[in-house]
Amino acid sequence: MDSKNYDVEKLAVATVASHTAIQILRGAKKYGFRTIAVAGSERAASFYRRLWFIDDVWIADFSSFKQVAEKLRRENAILIPHGSYVEYVGWRQALEAPVPTLGCRELIKWEADQHKKMELLKNAGIPTPRHFVSLDQVNGVVIVKLFGAKGGRGYFVARDREELRRKLARIDGDYIIQEYIFGVPAYYHYFASPVYNRVEIFGADIRYESNVDGRNFGLVEPTFVVVGNLPLVLRESLLPTVLEYGENFVKVVREMVRCEMAGPYCLESIIRDDMSIIVFEFSGRIVAGTNIYMGYGSPYSTLYFDKPMDMGERIAHEIREAAVRGRLEALVT
Amino acid sequence: MDSKNYDVEKLAVATVASHTAIQILRGAKKYGFRTIAVAGSERAASFYRRLWFIDDVWIADFSSFKQVAEKLRRENAILIPHGSYVEYVGWRQALEAPVPTLGCRELIKWEADQHKKMELLKNAGIPTPRHFVSLDQVNGVVIVKLFGAKGGRGYFVARDREELRRKLARIDGDYIIQEYIFGVPAYYHYFASPVYNRVEIFGADIRYESNVDGRNFGLVEPTFVVVGNLPLVLRESLLPTVLEYGENFVKVVREMVRCEMAGPYCLESIIRDDMSIIVFEFSGRIVAGTNIYMGYGSPYSTLYFDKPMDMGERIAHEIREAAVRGRLEALVT
Amino acid sequence: MDSKNYDVEKLAVATVASHTAIQILRGAKKYGFRTIAVAGSERAASFYRRLWFIDDVWIADFSSFKQVAEKLRRENAILIPHGSYVEYVGWRQALEAPVPTLGCRELIKWEADQHKKMELLKNAGIPTPRHFVSLDQVNGVVIVKLFGAKGGRGYFVARDREELRRKLARIDGDYIIQEYIFGVPAYYHYFASPVYNRVEIFGADIRYESNVDGRNFGLVEPTFVVVGNLPLVLRESLLPTVLEYGENFVKVVREMVRCEMAGPYCLESIIRDDMSIIVFEFSGRIVAGTNIYMGYGSPYSTLYFDKPMDMGERIAHEIREAAVRGRLEALVT
C-alpha cells in the first residue's frame, strides 16, 4: 500500500452499501472520518442516502471495480471489505483492487476453496469436523457445502449414505462433505489490533436462518439462509479457549498465508455438549453477526475499553490510532 | 383533537399500566413530561407505583373508559394506545375516548376484522399469505386465526384438510384460514414521524411463544402464547425492502383509512428461504417487541439519531418536538 | 462478619476467575474498588490478567480454600460467590470460608439437596412441578435431576415409565424425578437490596444449551449443557407475578433458612401457555444469565435507576452505598 501518500488529515472510510455498511460508516463518522458508501443499484443507494452519517453514496458497476477503487484512492479512502463486497466484485477483483483495504487481502484467495479453509484451521490446532473424500467413507449424518456457499445458501444435510447419494446426484460443481456436528452453533467475533498488538474477543452471535430456525414441525426440508443474527453471551469458562483459537488463527495466517491479520474476523463453530468447540468455517473479515451491537456496543468490548463499542467504532478507533502513530501501513494491504 | 386548548408547558403522557407502559412512561419522564399510568387493578397499580418515573397511578374501571378519558384530558394528557389498552377498553370505546390519542385511531376499527387487515396489506403491495374461503380450497398446511386473536392466543395449525375440518368443528366465531408460510418469524418496528416527515425503521424482534418455542419434542400440540420477546438484527440487505413495506403501509392507511400514521407501528412477517418477506399481520401502534430496547435503545435508532433511543424515548421526542413547533395536532386523533 | 474491622476506604472486591467474574470485577473497578480474581489454573489466570480492570490475579488451590479466604480478609476483600466458586471449593468450604461473603451463605447448604430446594420454593407459595417419589407414580413425561447437577449436566428426560426405568438403571447417586413442564424456559434475575430495603427485578434470560437448542432433527438424545445465555424481555403483564415470587423467596429464606438475602439471585422457570409460571430451580446467588447485560446494562435496571446498569455494577453500587452508610454487615455473612 502506498498509504504514505495519503493525507491522514483527510482520510475517508469507504465500504460497499450492504452487509455491515451501516455500523462501519456510523463508527467512522463518530471518529471524524469522511464516509463513502458504494452501492450497486439505485435502490440500495436511495436507502443509504437517507442516513445522516454517510457523506457520499456512489453508484458503481461492480463488474469493473478497478475504476471505483482508483476513485476511492483519489479520495484518500480506506476500504473496509465485507462478505457482500467480495461476493459482488468477485475474489479476483477484490485481490487486486488498487485501494488500501483493511486486513489481509491474500486470505480471500484461500477462502474461495473450502479445502484450503479447513486446512488453515487444522494447522492452527483448531478442532474441525472430519471430512470425507468419498461417499463410501460416510457412516453417519453429514453436511455438504458447495464451494462459494454464501449467506447460508448452498448447504444441505444428509442423514445417511443413501440420502447423500441421492442429493449429490442433483448438484453441480465442487463441494465438501463434512461430519454433521451435534451441538449448538456459536459464532465468535475477533478484532486483530496491530496498534495494541493483541487479539480481542469482540462478541458472539447465533445466525438466524430460514427455514431451519422457524416453526416447521418437520414438514419441510431444512434450509440455512441467514436472514438475521441473535446476540449470544458465552459461558465465561469458554472464553480462554475461544481467545486461544482466535490467536492461533492469526499465527497460522502469518505462517501459511504470509500476511498479518488486521481488523475483524470470525470463527464459526458448533459447541458440543462436552463443551468442546468444533470450528467448521471462518471469515477473514467483518461478519454480519457484529450488527447485533450496532450503536450501543458489545459486552465484550468492555474487556479492553472503558465503555462498550460496536465493531464499526472499533475499526474507526484502530484507523485513527494507527494514523496518529504513523502506522496505517500495518492495517491495510 | 382540541389539543389547541392544551397547555403545552404542562403536557402529561398517559398510558394503560401494562404492555409497554414502562418504556413509554420512562421515556416521557426523561423528556420532562408528567406521567400517568392507568391501572385496571390494585395489583397492577401497586407494581407501577414503585417506579420512580411515574408521577400518578390511577385505578380505573375500563368498562366505562369515557370518564377516565375526560379526566386525562383535564390533566393535559396525551394517551399512548397499545394492544392491552385496546383489549381492556374494547375497540369501540378506544375509538371514541375523548382524549387526544397518539396515531390514527380509525385503524383500530379495521384491525377488528382479519379480512380488512389483510386487504389493507394487499393494497399496500405487501406480500401476504394466500387465504382460503372454504375448506375445499385447502391443499396444504394452514394456520387458522380467530377474529380478535390476542397475544398469540386464538391460533392453530392444521397439517391437512382432515385435521383442519376436525379442529374447525371445535371452534365458535369468525376466523381466517391462511396458508402456513415456512420460514422464520420476524417483526419490524417502525416509527411514523410527522415532525420529520419520514418513516423510520426502529427495530426488529422475534416473539417468544409458549409452548411452540420450548423443548417439547413433538409431544404436545403447538400453541403460540406470547410471553416475551427476543432482539433480532436483520440482514442488512433486507432493510430497503423492510423500509419500503413500512412506507407503503403509511400510504395505504392515508388512502383507504383516510388518516395519517403517527408514532410506532409494526409489520409481522415470515422471511422465507428465498429472502422474500410475507406479512401475515400488523399492529397500528406500539408492540411489546419494542420492550427489548427499553433503557438502552435500538441499534436502528442510530440510523436517524446520534445515540441509541428506545421507543418510549422516541415517542417522547416526537411529542416534545411537535409541541415546540406547535404541531401537536399532527400526532393525535 | 467482622467487617467492622475492615477499612472501608480500602475495600477490595474479589471473586473466583470464572462464571461472572468479568462483570463483577469490571463493575467493582468502575465504583473505585480494588479488584482480585482468584484463578484455579495458570491457564485461567493468564486470561484474566489481560483485563484492565483486575488489579490482582491469584492462583489458588481450591482444595484448601481456607488460606485463600484468610488472605482475602487481610486484603480487606468482600467475596462475591457464584456457581463456579461453590462448585470449585465445595459447599462445605464455601460455608466456612473466613472471609465476608455477599449474601446468605447458609442457603448453600439447602441448595445441595434438590428436595430441600423444592421445599423452600413450595413454602414460598411459588408453583413448582410435581415430583414423584417412586417410579409407579409416574404417568407422563418426566425430567430427572441428579443431586449436584451443574451447568445443565446431570439432567435427562424420559417420555414414559418404561424409558424412565431403563435410564434410572444406568445412574448412581441421589436424584429427583419431576413432572416435565411443557412451555418455554425463562430465568428471572433479582437483586435483594438491604440498602434500599427492596427486591428489584433485574433481568431475564434463556439458557443456550447443547445440544437441545441446536439443529438436531431428532437424531440424538437431548442434553442440557449450558454454553451461553440469550437476552429475554418478558411480557410486561408477567412482571407483577415475577416480582411477587421474588419477594416471596426472600421471605421464605428469612423464615426457614433464618438469614437475609442480599445481592443477586435467580428463579428458574417454565412459562406455560396459560401464562402460569412454574419454578423448577433457583440459585441463591448471581447466575451467568446476568452476563447478557455486561457493560451496557439491563433494561429492567431502569425501573430503579436513571440509567442502565449491569449486575456487576449493581453489586458494586450496593457495596459502596452500604459502606457509606456503615451498613456493610447487612450485605455479608
CSV table of C-alpha atoms in Angstrom, one decimal, chain A residues 184-187 203-208 213 229-235 271 292-293 296 299-300, chain B residues 206-208 213-215 228-232 292 296, chain C residues 184-189 202-210 212-215 225-234 266 287-294 296-300:
chain,number,residue,atom,x,y,z
A,184,VAL,CA,-25.3,-25.6,19.2
A,185,PRO,CA,-24.0,-23.1,16.7
A,186,ALA,CA,-21.9,-20.2,18.0
A,187,TYR,CA,-20.0,-17.5,16.0
A,203,GLY,CA,-18.6,-10.7,20.6
A,204,ALA,CA,-20.6,-13.8,19.7
A,205,ASP,CA,-23.8,-14.4,17.9
A,206,ILE,CA,-26.1,-17.0,16.6
A,207,ARG,CA,-27.3,-16.8,13.0
A,208,TYR,CA,-31.0,-16.7,12.4
A,213,ASP,CA,-34.9,-21.8,12.8
A,229,ASN,CA,-28.5,-12.5,13.9
A,230,LEU,CA,-29.2,-13.0,17.6
A,231,PRO,CA,-26.9,-11.8,20.4
A,232,LEU,CA,-25.2,-14.5,22.4
A,233,VAL,CA,-23.2,-14.3,25.6
A,234,LEU,CA,-20.8,-17.2,26.1
A,235,ARG,CA,-20.3,-19.2,29.3
A,271,ILE,CA,-20.3,-26.2,20.8
A,292,ILE,CA,-26.1,-7.0,16.9
A,293,TYR,CA,-24.0,-4.5,18.7
A,296,TYR,CA,-24.6,0.5,21.8
A,299,PRO,CA,-20.4,-6.5,26.2
A,300,TYR,CA,-17.0,-8.0,25.4
B,206,ILE,CA,-38.9,-12.4,17.5
B,207,ARG,CA,-41.7,-13.3,19.8
B,208,TYR,CA,-41.1,-15.9,22.4
B,213,ASP,CA,-40.6,-22.1,21.3
B,214,GLY,CA,-40.0,-24.6,24.1
B,215,ARG,CA,-38.4,-28.0,24.2
B,228,GLY,CA,-41.7,-12.4,25.9
B,229,ASN,CA,-39.6,-11.0,23.0
B,230,LEU,CA,-36.1,-11.6,21.7
B,231,PRO,CA,-33.9,-9.0,20.0
B,232,LEU,CA,-33.2,-9.6,16.3
B,292,ILE,CA,-36.3,-5.3,24.0
B,296,TYR,CA,-30.5,1.4,26.2
C,184,VAL,CA,-40.9,-22.2,27.4
C,185,PRO,CA,-37.9,-21.7,29.8
C,186,ALA,CA,-37.4,-18.3,31.4
C,187,TYR,CA,-34.9,-17.3,34.1
C,188,TYR,CA,-35.5,-14.3,36.3
C,189,HIS,CA,-32.7,-12.3,37.9
C,202,PHE,CA,-33.0,-7.2,37.3
C,203,GLY,CA,-33.4,-9.1,34.1
C,204,ALA,CA,-34.4,-12.3,32.4
C,205,ASP,CA,-32.6,-14.7,30.1
C,206,ILE,CA,-32.9,-18.0,28.3
C,207,ARG,CA,-30.1,-20.5,28.7
C,208,TYR,CA,-28.5,-21.7,25.5
C,209,GLU,CA,-28.0,-25.4,26.0
C,210,SER,CA,-26.1,-28.0,24.0
C,212,VAL,CA,-31.1,-29.4,22.9
C,213,ASP,CA,-31.0,-25.9,21.4
C,214,GLY,CA,-29.2,-27.0,18.3
C,215,ARG,CA,-30.5,-28.3,14.9
C,225,VAL,CA,-25.3,-28.4,29.0
C,226,VAL,CA,-25.3,-24.6,29.3
C,227,VAL,CA,-22.9,-22.9,26.9
C,228,GLY,CA,-24.3,-19.4,26.9
C,229,ASN,CA,-27.2,-17.2,27.5
C,230,LEU,CA,-29.7,-15.2,25.4
C,231,PRO,CA,-31.4,-11.9,26.4
C,232,LEU,CA,-35.1,-12.1,27.0
C,233,VAL,CA,-37.6,-9.4,27.7
C,234,LEU,CA,-40.8,-10.5,29.5
C,266,CYS,CA,-32.4,-16.2,40.4
C,287,VAL,CA,-26.2,-16.5,37.7
C,288,ALA,CA,-24.4,-16.5,34.4
C,289,GLY,CA,-27.5,-15.3,32.7
C,290,THR,CA,-26.7,-11.8,34.0
C,291,ASN,CA,-23.7,-11.8,31.7
C,292,ILE,CA,-26.0,-10.7,28.9
C,293,TYR,CA,-26.1,-7.2,30.3
C,294,MET,CA,-22.3,-6.9,30.8
C,296,TYR,CA,-24.3,-1.8,28.9
C,297,GLY,CA,-26.8,-2.7,31.5
C,298,SER,CA,-30.2,-4.4,31.9
C,299,PRO,CA,-33.4,-2.8,30.5
C,300,TYR,CA,-35.0,-3.6,33.9
